[in-house]
């Protein structure tokens, strides 16, 4: 699963192992909003690593969970899907909007191999302080650099550098994050003096 080569995902040993992971995920998605401690305990057992103060709105979808590594203060809104058949690494202070999909798995274009459930996996890395907008898809093998913003509805097919705004299908860099972003938060709306004082130099 982790060497990038084609394998066949219907093998019974893999199915049995994945079922154990999905049992934990089922438990998480059945928790009540008031059961914050129980949710945290389940996720600590579900993910490979999870830093402090992470929060995931149910429902959460994942193929395995144990192949995903999280930094601290990762926030995911409703309906995050992690196709983590190999490693997904998510840095600190990452924000994931509703209906984001992060996928490591692909299938051969060759039809006869797809009939046999042929699959390959390529890892995905998301840097620190990244914001991924609603209904975006991050495809296998992609790296997104620190501080970058992925606009809503994007399909990220290639690496995105640090400190940029990128959007589209396929996702492309629109511009660098710059001084104007320290002054305006939406179109021409400017930060209040109180908020401006919180901006790091």
PDB file of C-alpha atoms in Angstrom:
ATOM      1  CA  UNK A   1       0.000   0.000   0.000  1.00  0.00           C
ATOM      2  CA  UNK A   2       2.843   2.398   0.791  1.00  0.00           C
ATOM      3  CA  UNK A   3       5.473   1.864  -1.935  1.00  0.00           C
ATOM      4  CA  UNK A   4       3.571   3.468  -4.836  1.00  0.00           C
ATOM      5  CA  UNK A   5       3.180   0.226  -6.762  1.00  0.00           C
ATOM      6  CA  UNK A   6      -0.053  -1.316  -8.042  1.00  0.00           C
ATOM      7  CA  UNK A   7      -1.682  -3.785  -5.647  1.00  0.00           C
ATOM      8  CA  UNK A   8      -5.121  -5.362  -5.315  1.00  0.00           C
ATOM      9  CA  UNK A   9      -7.184  -3.899  -2.505  1.00  0.00           C
ATOM     10  CA  UNK A  10      -9.777  -6.682  -2.184  1.00  0.00           C
ATOM     11  CA  UNK A  11      -7.355  -8.995  -0.356  1.00  0.00           C
ATOM     12  CA  UNK A  12      -9.152 -10.339   2.722  1.00  0.00           C
ATOM     13  CA  UNK A  13      -6.400  -9.401   5.186  1.00  0.00           C
ATOM     14  CA  UNK A  14      -6.673  -5.752   4.113  1.00  0.00           C
ATOM     15  CA  UNK A  15     -10.464  -5.827   4.305  1.00  0.00           C
ATOM     16  CA  UNK A  16     -10.372  -7.230   7.853  1.00  0.00           C
ATOM     17  CA  UNK A  17      -7.799  -4.676   9.006  1.00  0.00           C
ATOM     18  CA  UNK A  18      -9.733  -1.792   7.487  1.00  0.00           C
ATOM     19  CA  UNK A  19     -12.963  -2.934   9.125  1.00  0.00           C
ATOM     20  CA  UNK A  20     -11.370  -2.508  12.560  1.00  0.00           C
ATOM     21  CA  UNK A  21     -10.497   1.099  11.683  1.00  0.00           C
ATOM     22  CA  UNK A  22     -13.978   1.798  10.363  1.00  0.00           C
ATOM     23  CA  UNK A  23     -15.526   0.506  13.602  1.00  0.00           C
ATOM     24  CA  UNK A  24     -13.739   3.333  15.464  1.00  0.00           C
ATOM     25  CA  UNK A  25     -14.905   5.843  12.872  1.00  0.00           C
ATOM     26  CA  UNK A  26     -18.484   4.656  13.271  1.00  0.00           C
ATOM     27  CA  UNK A  27     -18.238   5.214  17.022  1.00  0.00           C
ATOM     28  CA  UNK A  28     -16.962   8.753  16.453  1.00  0.00           C
ATOM     29  CA  UNK A  29     -19.769   9.681  14.095  1.00  0.00           C
ATOM     30  CA  UNK A  30     -22.381   8.472  16.587  1.00  0.00           C
ATOM     31  CA  UNK A  31     -21.180  10.706  19.425  1.00  0.00           C
ATOM     32  CA  UNK A  32     -23.291  13.541  20.775  1.00  0.00           C
ATOM     33  CA  UNK A  33     -22.120  17.186  20.580  1.00  0.00           C
ATOM     34  CA  UNK A  34     -21.694  17.234  24.373  1.00  0.00           C
ATOM     35  CA  UNK A  35     -19.273  14.280  24.328  1.00  0.00           C
ATOM     36  CA  UNK A  36     -16.127  16.255  23.554  1.00  0.00           C
ATOM     37  CA  UNK A  37     -13.839  14.114  25.714  1.00  0.00           C
ATOM     38  CA  UNK A  38     -15.132  10.894  24.171  1.00  0.00           C
ATOM     39  CA  UNK A  39     -14.600  12.327  20.667  1.00  0.00           C
ATOM     40  CA  UNK A  40     -11.010  13.262  21.474  1.00  0.00           C
ATOM     41  CA  UNK A  41     -10.267   9.818  22.893  1.00  0.00           C
ATOM     42  CA  UNK A  42     -11.644   8.084  19.803  1.00  0.00           C
ATOM     43  CA  UNK A  43      -9.632  10.287  17.434  1.00  0.00           C
ATOM     44  CA  UNK A  44      -6.441   9.750  19.441  1.00  0.00           C
ATOM     45  CA  UNK A  45      -6.905   6.016  18.807  1.00  0.00           C
ATOM     46  CA  UNK A  46      -8.053   6.482  15.221  1.00  0.00           C
ATOM     47  CA  UNK A  47      -5.285   8.675  13.756  1.00  0.00           C
ATOM     48  CA  UNK A  48      -1.588   7.770  13.578  1.00  0.00           C
ATOM     49  CA  UNK A  49      -0.730  11.020  15.379  1.00  0.00           C
ATOM     50  CA  UNK A  50      -2.829  13.966  16.533  1.00  0.00           C
ATOM     51  CA  UNK A  51      -1.532  17.153  18.139  1.00  0.00           C
ATOM     52  CA  UNK A  52      -3.353  19.167  20.777  1.00  0.00           C
ATOM     53  CA  UNK A  53      -6.589  21.081  20.238  1.00  0.00           C
ATOM     54  CA  UNK A  54      -7.708  19.368  17.035  1.00  0.00           C
ATOM     55  CA  UNK A  55     -11.427  19.403  16.242  1.00  0.00           C
ATOM     56  CA  UNK A  56     -13.356  17.514  13.572  1.00  0.00           C
ATOM     57  CA  UNK A  57     -17.051  18.121  12.967  1.00  0.00           C
ATOM     58  CA  UNK A  58     -18.892  14.850  12.366  1.00  0.00           C
ATOM     59  CA  UNK A  59     -19.482  13.242  10.033  1.00  0.00           C
ATOM     60  CA  UNK A  60     -15.869  12.387   9.309  1.00  0.00           C
ATOM     61  CA  UNK A  61     -15.057   9.897   6.564  1.00  0.00           C
ATOM     62  CA  UNK A  62     -11.766   8.033   6.235  1.00  0.00           C
ATOM     63  CA  UNK A  63     -10.539   4.824   4.657  1.00  0.00           C
ATOM     64  CA  UNK A  64      -8.153   3.996   7.493  1.00  0.00           C
ATOM     65  CA  UNK A  65      -7.393   6.876   9.874  1.00  0.00           C
ATOM     66  CA  UNK A  66      -4.190   5.247  11.058  1.00  0.00           C
ATOM     67  CA  UNK A  67      -2.341   6.485   7.976  1.00  0.00           C
ATOM     68  CA  UNK A  68      -3.121  10.154   8.752  1.00  0.00           C
ATOM     69  CA  UNK A  69      -0.750  12.324  10.826  1.00  0.00           C
ATOM     70  CA  UNK A  70      -2.069  15.591  12.290  1.00  0.00           C
ATOM     71  CA  UNK A  71      -0.276  18.562  13.799  1.00  0.00           C
ATOM     72  CA  UNK A  72      -1.815  20.762  16.468  1.00  0.00           C
ATOM     73  CA  UNK A  73      -4.977  22.856  16.159  1.00  0.00           C
ATOM     74  CA  UNK A  74      -6.277  21.239  12.992  1.00  0.00           C
ATOM     75  CA  UNK A  75      -9.928  22.114  12.363  1.00  0.00           C
ATOM     76  CA  UNK A  76     -12.140  20.230   9.924  1.00  0.00           C
ATOM     77  CA  UNK A  77     -15.715  21.247   9.187  1.00  0.00           C
ATOM     78  CA  UNK A  78     -18.478  18.814   8.186  1.00  0.00           C
ATOM     79  CA  UNK A  79     -17.889  15.932   5.763  1.00  0.00           C
ATOM     80  CA  UNK A  80     -14.109  15.776   5.574  1.00  0.00           C
ATOM     81  CA  UNK A  81     -13.132  12.699   3.542  1.00  0.00           C
ATOM     82  CA  UNK A  82      -9.647  11.214   3.967  1.00  0.00           C
ATOM     83  CA  UNK A  83      -8.830   8.563   1.385  1.00  0.00           C
ATOM     84  CA  UNK A  84      -5.748   7.669   3.409  1.00  0.00           C
ATOM     85  CA  UNK A  85      -4.711   4.377   1.827  1.00  0.00           C
ATOM     86  CA  UNK A  86      -1.193   5.699   2.323  1.00  0.00           C
ATOM     87  CA  UNK A  87       0.180   8.593   4.338  1.00  0.00           C
ATOM     88  CA  UNK A  88      -1.578  11.946   4.701  1.00  0.00           C
ATOM     89  CA  UNK A  89       0.400  14.523   6.708  1.00  0.00           C
ATOM     90  CA  UNK A  90      -1.426  17.675   7.847  1.00  0.00           C
ATOM     91  CA  UNK A  91       0.535  20.420   9.611  1.00  0.00           C
ATOM     92  CA  UNK A  92      -0.306  22.789  12.470  1.00  0.00           C
ATOM     93  CA  UNK A  93      -3.181  25.326  12.362  1.00  0.00           C
ATOM     94  CA  UNK A  94      -4.752  23.852   9.220  1.00  0.00           C
ATOM     95  CA  UNK A  95      -8.390  24.713   8.431  1.00  0.00           C
ATOM     96  CA  UNK A  96     -10.477  22.398   6.257  1.00  0.00           C
ATOM     97  CA  UNK A  97     -13.855  23.734   5.110  1.00  0.00           C
ATOM     98  CA  UNK A  98     -16.975  21.579   4.547  1.00  0.00           C
ATOM     99  CA  UNK A  99     -16.847  18.743   2.036  1.00  0.00           C
ATOM    100  CA  UNK A 100     -13.070  18.676   1.514  1.00  0.00           C
ATOM    101  CA  UNK A 101     -11.626  15.439   0.112  1.00  0.00           C
ATOM    102  CA  UNK A 102      -7.960  14.498   0.482  1.00  0.00           C
ATOM    103  CA  UNK A 103      -7.166  11.413  -1.591  1.00  0.00           C
ATOM    104  CA  UNK A 104      -4.004   9.307  -1.788  1.00  0.00           C
ATOM    105  CA  UNK A 105      -5.476   6.470  -3.852  1.00  0.00           C
ATOM    106  CA  UNK A 106      -5.621   6.064  -7.625  1.00  0.00           C
ATOM    107  CA  UNK A 107      -6.487   3.300 -10.051  1.00  0.00           C
ATOM    108  CA  UNK A 108      -4.827   2.297 -13.330  1.00  0.00           C
ATOM    109  CA  UNK A 109      -6.332   3.740 -16.499  1.00  0.00           C
ATOM    110  CA  UNK A 110      -5.964   0.239 -18.016  1.00  0.00           C
ATOM    111  CA  UNK A 111      -9.526  -1.206 -17.790  1.00  0.00           C
ATOM    112  CA  UNK A 112      -8.592  -4.845 -17.173  1.00  0.00           C
ATOM    113  CA  UNK A 113      -6.642  -3.923 -14.027  1.00  0.00           C
ATOM    114  CA  UNK A 114      -9.516  -1.833 -12.668  1.00  0.00           C
ATOM    115  CA  UNK A 115     -11.785  -4.884 -13.035  1.00  0.00           C
ATOM    116  CA  UNK A 116      -9.399  -6.666 -10.661  1.00  0.00           C
ATOM    117  CA  UNK A 117      -9.552  -3.709  -8.193  1.00  0.00           C
ATOM    118  CA  UNK A 118      -6.013  -2.604  -9.002  1.00  0.00           C
ATOM    119  CA  UNK A 119      -4.897   0.411  -6.978  1.00  0.00           C
ATOM    120  CA  UNK A 120      -1.830   2.539  -6.214  1.00  0.00           C
ATOM    121  CA  UNK A 121      -1.292   5.171  -3.518  1.00  0.00           C
ATOM    122  CA  UNK A 122       0.767   8.369  -3.382  1.00  0.00           C
ATOM    123  CA  UNK A 123       1.197  10.376  -0.147  1.00  0.00           C
ATOM    124  CA  UNK A 124      -0.253  13.853   0.388  1.00  0.00           C
ATOM    125  CA  UNK A 125       1.383  16.565   2.499  1.00  0.00           C
ATOM    126  CA  UNK A 126      -0.353  19.753   3.683  1.00  0.00           C
ATOM    127  CA  UNK A 127       1.894  22.338   5.345  1.00  0.00           C
ATOM    128  CA  UNK A 128       1.310  24.517   8.380  1.00  0.00           C
ATOM    129  CA  UNK A 129      -1.422  27.171   8.505  1.00  0.00           C
ATOM    130  CA  UNK A 130      -3.083  26.111   5.244  1.00  0.00           C
ATOM    131  CA  UNK A 131      -6.759  26.871   4.579  1.00  0.00           C
ATOM    132  CA  UNK A 132      -8.580  24.634   2.096  1.00  0.00           C
ATOM    133  CA  UNK A 133     -11.946  25.969   0.923  1.00  0.00           C
ATOM    134  CA  UNK A 134     -15.272  24.162   0.708  1.00  0.00           C
ATOM    135  CA  UNK A 135     -15.789  21.346  -1.811  1.00  0.00           C
ATOM    136  CA  UNK A 136     -12.100  21.164  -2.715  1.00  0.00           C
ATOM    137  CA  UNK A 137     -10.333  17.937  -3.697  1.00  0.00           C
ATOM    138  CA  UNK A 138      -6.633  17.263  -3.121  1.00  0.00           C
ATOM    139  CA  UNK A 139      -5.392  14.451  -5.368  1.00  0.00           C
ATOM    140  CA  UNK A 140      -2.690  11.792  -4.789  1.00  0.00           C
ATOM    141  CA  UNK A 141       0.941  12.875  -4.531  1.00  0.00           C
ATOM    142  CA  UNK A 142       0.227  16.582  -3.922  1.00  0.00           C
ATOM    143  CA  UNK A 143       2.103  18.841  -1.488  1.00  0.00           C
ATOM    144  CA  UNK A 144       0.623  22.196  -0.393  1.00  0.00           C
ATOM    145  CA  UNK A 145       3.104  24.663   1.103  1.00  0.00           C
ATOM    146  CA  UNK A 146       2.822  26.574   4.386  1.00  0.00           C
ATOM    147  CA  UNK A 147       0.301  29.425   4.730  1.00  0.00           C
ATOM    148  CA  UNK A 148      -1.333  28.885   1.343  1.00  0.00           C
ATOM    149  CA  UNK A 149      -5.062  29.200   0.687  1.00  0.00           C
ATOM    150  CA  UNK A 150      -6.907  26.848  -1.680  1.00  0.00           C
ATOM    151  CA  UNK A 151     -10.083  28.467  -2.998  1.00  0.00           C
ATOM    152  CA  UNK A 152     -13.462  26.761  -2.728  1.00  0.00           C
ATOM    153  CA  UNK A 153     -14.261  24.176  -5.367  1.00  0.00           C
ATOM    154  CA  UNK A 154     -10.647  23.602  -6.383  1.00  0.00           C
ATOM    155  CA  UNK A 155      -9.211  20.344  -7.682  1.00  0.00           C
ATOM    156  CA  UNK A 156      -5.561  20.269  -6.651  1.00  0.00           C
ATOM    157  CA  UNK A 157      -3.710  18.081  -9.143  1.00  0.00           C
ATOM    158  CA  UNK A 158      -0.148  19.429  -8.672  1.00  0.00           C
ATOM    159  CA  UNK A 159       2.006  20.830  -5.881  1.00  0.00           C
ATOM    160  CA  UNK A 160       1.141  24.318  -4.604  1.00  0.00           C
ATOM    161  CA  UNK A 161       3.980  26.448  -3.165  1.00  0.00           C
ATOM    162  CA  UNK A 162       3.939  28.251   0.165  1.00  0.00           C
ATOM    163  CA  UNK A 163       2.356  31.684   0.747  1.00  0.00           C
ATOM    164  CA  UNK A 164      -0.005  31.804  -2.238  1.00  0.00           C
ATOM    165  CA  UNK A 165      -3.695  31.881  -3.062  1.00  0.00           C
ATOM    166  CA  UNK A 166      -4.582  29.129  -5.545  1.00  0.00           C
ATOM    167  CA  UNK A 167      -7.937  28.205  -7.029  1.00  0.00           C
ATOM    168  CA  UNK A 168      -9.612  26.378  -9.899  1.00  0.00           C
ATOM    169  CA  UNK A 169      -9.955  23.078 -11.702  1.00  0.00           C
ATOM    170  CA  UNK A 170      -7.156  22.302 -12.129  1.00  0.00           C
ATOM    171  CA  UNK A 171      -5.985  24.435  -9.198  1.00  0.00           C
ATOM    172  CA  UNK A 172      -3.502  27.152 -10.194  1.00  0.00           C
ATOM    173  CA  UNK A 173      -1.693  29.882  -8.295  1.00  0.00           C
ATOM    174  CA  UNK A 174      -3.518  33.200  -8.612  1.00  0.00           C
ATOM    175  CA  UNK A 175      -1.198  35.392  -6.562  1.00  0.00           C
ATOM    176  CA  UNK A 176       1.158  35.566  -3.622  1.00  0.00           C
ATOM    177  CA  UNK A 177      -0.103  36.481  -0.164  1.00  0.00           C
ATOM    178  CA  UNK A 178       1.146  40.033   0.421  1.00  0.00           C
ATOM    179  CA  UNK A 179       0.857  43.358   2.201  1.00  0.00           C
ATOM    180  CA  UNK A 180      -2.700  44.021   1.013  1.00  0.00           C
ATOM    181  CA  UNK A 181      -3.797  40.895   2.888  1.00  0.00           C
ATOM    182  CA  UNK A 182      -2.620  42.578   6.103  1.00  0.00           C
ATOM    183  CA  UNK A 183      -5.043  45.453   5.387  1.00  0.00           C
ATOM    184  CA  UNK A 184      -8.169  43.867   3.842  1.00  0.00           C
ATOM    185  CA  UNK A 185      -9.934  40.631   4.755  1.00  0.00           C
ATOM    186  CA  UNK A 186     -12.631  40.526   2.044  1.00  0.00           C
ATOM    187  CA  UNK A 187     -12.556  42.539  -1.172  1.00  0.00           C
ATOM    188  CA  UNK A 188     -12.112  46.161   0.031  1.00  0.00           C
ATOM    189  CA  UNK A 189     -13.237  45.598   3.626  1.00  0.00           C
ATOM    190  CA  UNK A 190     -10.438  46.646   5.966  1.00  0.00           C
ATOM    191  CA  UNK A 191      -9.507  45.174   9.343  1.00  0.00           C
ATOM    192  CA  UNK A 192     -10.428  47.165  12.432  1.00  0.00           C
ATOM    193  CA  UNK A 193      -7.584  48.733  14.388  1.00  0.00           C
ATOM    194  CA  UNK A 194      -8.055  46.087  17.076  1.00  0.00           C
ATOM    195  CA  UNK A 195      -7.687  43.209  14.596  1.00  0.00           C
ATOM    196  CA  UNK A 196      -4.817  44.928  12.747  1.00  0.00           C
ATOM    197  CA  UNK A 197      -2.866  45.000  15.999  1.00  0.00           C
ATOM    198  CA  UNK A 198      -3.048  41.195  16.124  1.00  0.00           C
ATOM    199  CA  UNK A 199      -1.401  40.712  12.710  1.00  0.00           C
ATOM    200  CA  UNK A 200       2.129  39.333  12.886  1.00  0.00           C
ATOM    201  CA  UNK A 201       4.837  41.332  11.082  1.00  0.00           C
TER     202      UNK A 201
END
